[in-house]
Structure formats: structure tokens, C-alpha cells
Amino acid sequence: MKKIILVFVILLNILINGQIKHIYTGKVDSILIRNYSYYDKETSTVNDTNESNSIQLLNSKKLTEKQIVFLNTLLKSKKSYLPERALLSHFNKKIEYFINGAKIQDITLSTMTKNITIYNREKLIYKAKMSTSLEKGILNIEK
């Protein structure tokens, strides 16, 4: 039984580390953090009759070189992710990486559910839950 659990833990660790390695943290032209107001049926109030979905851009910020280095350090850390995930599809932040004007990586975050989803060139490469340190680090970058 102990061997089975050990093998499972090792495989899970390899899987998580393998996915983290696909996160792009190389040279970019710019990185933008965008904040959204996200509304859908899952996030509505009890007696709400509005059935439409709504995603509105609230603000956008271009990161400095120092902030980019700090963000990439956070994203490379294994301690930034937890192996769980909420079922809601809610998000209210996006971090977008650009090279030559083309978006190469898109990270969606939810401060409500703590979900993080990472797409590299529109291909899903990682889904998890943000650790408290990653969430606080991203919020500090926005200040």
C-alpha cells in the first residue's frame, strides 16, 4: 500500500512539474494585467432575473521590467500552485504576454475561486489553484 501511494505521489509531482515547465517566462515585448467584471448565472444573486452573461474590462496595466521578472519568478515556483481546482468558470484577471504585437500566453485568474488557467498560444497547458503567495504577489504587482 505504501508503495502504491509513493508511486502515485511521484507521478503527480512529475505531472505538475512537467506542466509548469511549459509556462513561457522568456523575453517578451510587454505583459498586460487586465481586470474584468465577470457576471454569469453561477455568480448571480438568488432572486436575480438577469440571465445574460457579461464580461467587462475595468482597467489594464502594462508591467515594468522589474515587475515582469518578479511575475516570472512567481510563476516558475512550484509553491505557487495547489493541486486542486474549483468548478466555477469565473475569472476576473488576465495576464497577457506579447511578442511583436502577438499574444503568446494568456493566464486567467479568479480571486474568488483562486483558479488559475494558463494558455500558451491558445493551447491549454495548465489548470490549478493559486497559492496565497502567488495571489498576493500578483496583487502587489498591480499596486
XYZ file of C-alpha atoms in Angstrom:
143
model
C 0.000 0.000 0.000
C 2.817 2.411 0.876
C 4.494 1.671 -2.462
C 1.311 2.473 -4.368
C 0.902 5.783 -2.551
C 4.571 6.629 -3.123
C 4.304 5.880 -6.853
C 1.129 7.982 -7.078
C 2.787 10.948 -5.322
C 5.851 10.708 -7.580
C 3.707 10.576 -10.734
C 1.621 13.532 -9.575
C 4.790 15.527 -8.864
C 6.206 14.710 -12.317
C 2.921 15.716 -13.955
C 2.753 19.062 -12.148
C 6.435 19.877 -12.754
C 6.137 18.918 -16.415
C 3.236 21.301 -16.930
C 4.935 24.175 -15.098
C 7.929 23.899 -17.450
C 5.655 24.806 -20.397
C 4.805 28.205 -18.891
C 6.560 30.841 -21.001
C 8.771 33.113 -18.898
C 11.222 34.227 -21.585
C 11.800 37.569 -23.288
C 8.624 39.494 -24.154
C 7.750 42.903 -25.575
C 5.111 43.551 -22.943
C 2.893 41.976 -20.319
C -0.531 43.389 -19.504
C -2.658 42.709 -16.440
C -6.340 43.309 -17.142
C -9.128 43.375 -14.566
C -12.636 42.340 -15.552
C -16.126 42.362 -14.141
C -17.478 38.854 -14.799
C -21.159 38.070 -14.406
C -22.986 34.871 -15.294
C -25.640 32.547 -13.905
C -23.158 30.944 -11.477
C -22.200 34.282 -9.911
C -25.684 35.840 -9.805
C -27.677 36.514 -6.657
C -30.587 34.325 -5.530
C -33.523 36.318 -6.954
C -31.705 37.750 -9.960
C -33.765 37.605 -13.158
C -30.940 38.682 -15.472
C -29.881 35.582 -17.395
C -27.284 37.138 -19.671
C -23.547 36.746 -19.291
C -21.396 39.830 -19.036
C -17.632 40.355 -19.155
C -16.489 43.976 -18.962
C -12.926 45.263 -18.977
C -12.407 47.506 -15.938
C -8.752 48.503 -16.324
C -5.445 47.462 -17.801
C -1.833 47.922 -16.689
C 1.423 47.381 -18.568
C 4.122 45.847 -16.363
C 7.625 47.265 -15.948
C 10.739 45.104 -16.469
C 11.144 44.700 -12.695
C 7.513 43.578 -12.336
C 7.925 41.124 -15.245
C 10.946 39.496 -13.577
C 9.027 39.215 -10.282
C 5.947 37.740 -12.002
C 8.038 35.170 -13.880
C 9.753 34.156 -10.627
C 6.344 33.602 -9.031
C 5.071 31.572 -11.997
C 8.151 29.295 -12.037
C 7.797 28.407 -8.349
C 6.207 25.052 -7.552
C 4.866 26.596 -4.330
C 2.647 28.941 -6.357
C 0.190 26.194 -7.293
C -2.066 23.821 -5.396
C -3.284 20.521 -6.924
C -6.989 21.335 -6.681
C -9.488 23.483 -8.519
C -12.954 24.991 -8.047
C -15.611 24.023 -10.586
C -16.774 27.573 -11.352
C -15.527 29.067 -14.604
C -15.349 32.578 -13.119
C -12.355 34.831 -13.770
C -11.635 38.481 -13.086
C -7.979 38.918 -14.080
C -5.987 38.160 -17.202
C -2.252 38.357 -17.663
C -1.326 38.562 -21.340
C 2.191 38.104 -22.767
C 3.043 39.764 -26.106
C 5.927 39.332 -28.565
C 5.935 41.504 -31.720
C 2.334 42.514 -31.018
C 1.076 38.905 -30.958
C -0.303 37.334 -27.793
C 1.740 34.236 -26.927
C 0.458 33.412 -23.453
C -2.770 34.095 -21.616
C -3.236 33.484 -17.883
C -6.747 33.747 -16.432
C -7.156 34.142 -12.687
C -10.056 34.234 -10.288
C -9.638 35.974 -6.951
C -12.994 34.480 -5.925
C -12.249 30.789 -6.607
C -8.404 31.050 -6.713
C -8.404 29.192 -10.056
C -5.534 29.761 -12.472
C -5.627 28.631 -16.094
C -2.658 29.085 -18.421
C -2.852 29.029 -22.215
C 0.252 29.140 -24.415
C -0.592 30.163 -27.991
C -4.244 29.318 -27.247
C -3.352 25.784 -26.135
C -4.304 24.892 -22.561
C -1.130 23.974 -20.691
C -2.022 24.213 -17.003
C -5.009 24.356 -14.642
C -4.712 24.558 -10.873
C -5.456 26.647 -7.823
C -3.295 29.643 -6.876
C -1.441 29.554 -3.602
C -1.777 32.520 -1.275
C 1.773 33.623 -2.111
C 1.036 33.735 -5.861
C -2.210 35.633 -5.337
C -0.590 38.199 -3.022
C 2.366 38.575 -5.384
C 0.099 39.348 -8.341
C -1.958 41.804 -6.278
C 1.273 43.552 -5.186
C 2.389 43.857 -8.809
C -0.827 45.716 -9.617
C -0.275 48.425 -6.983
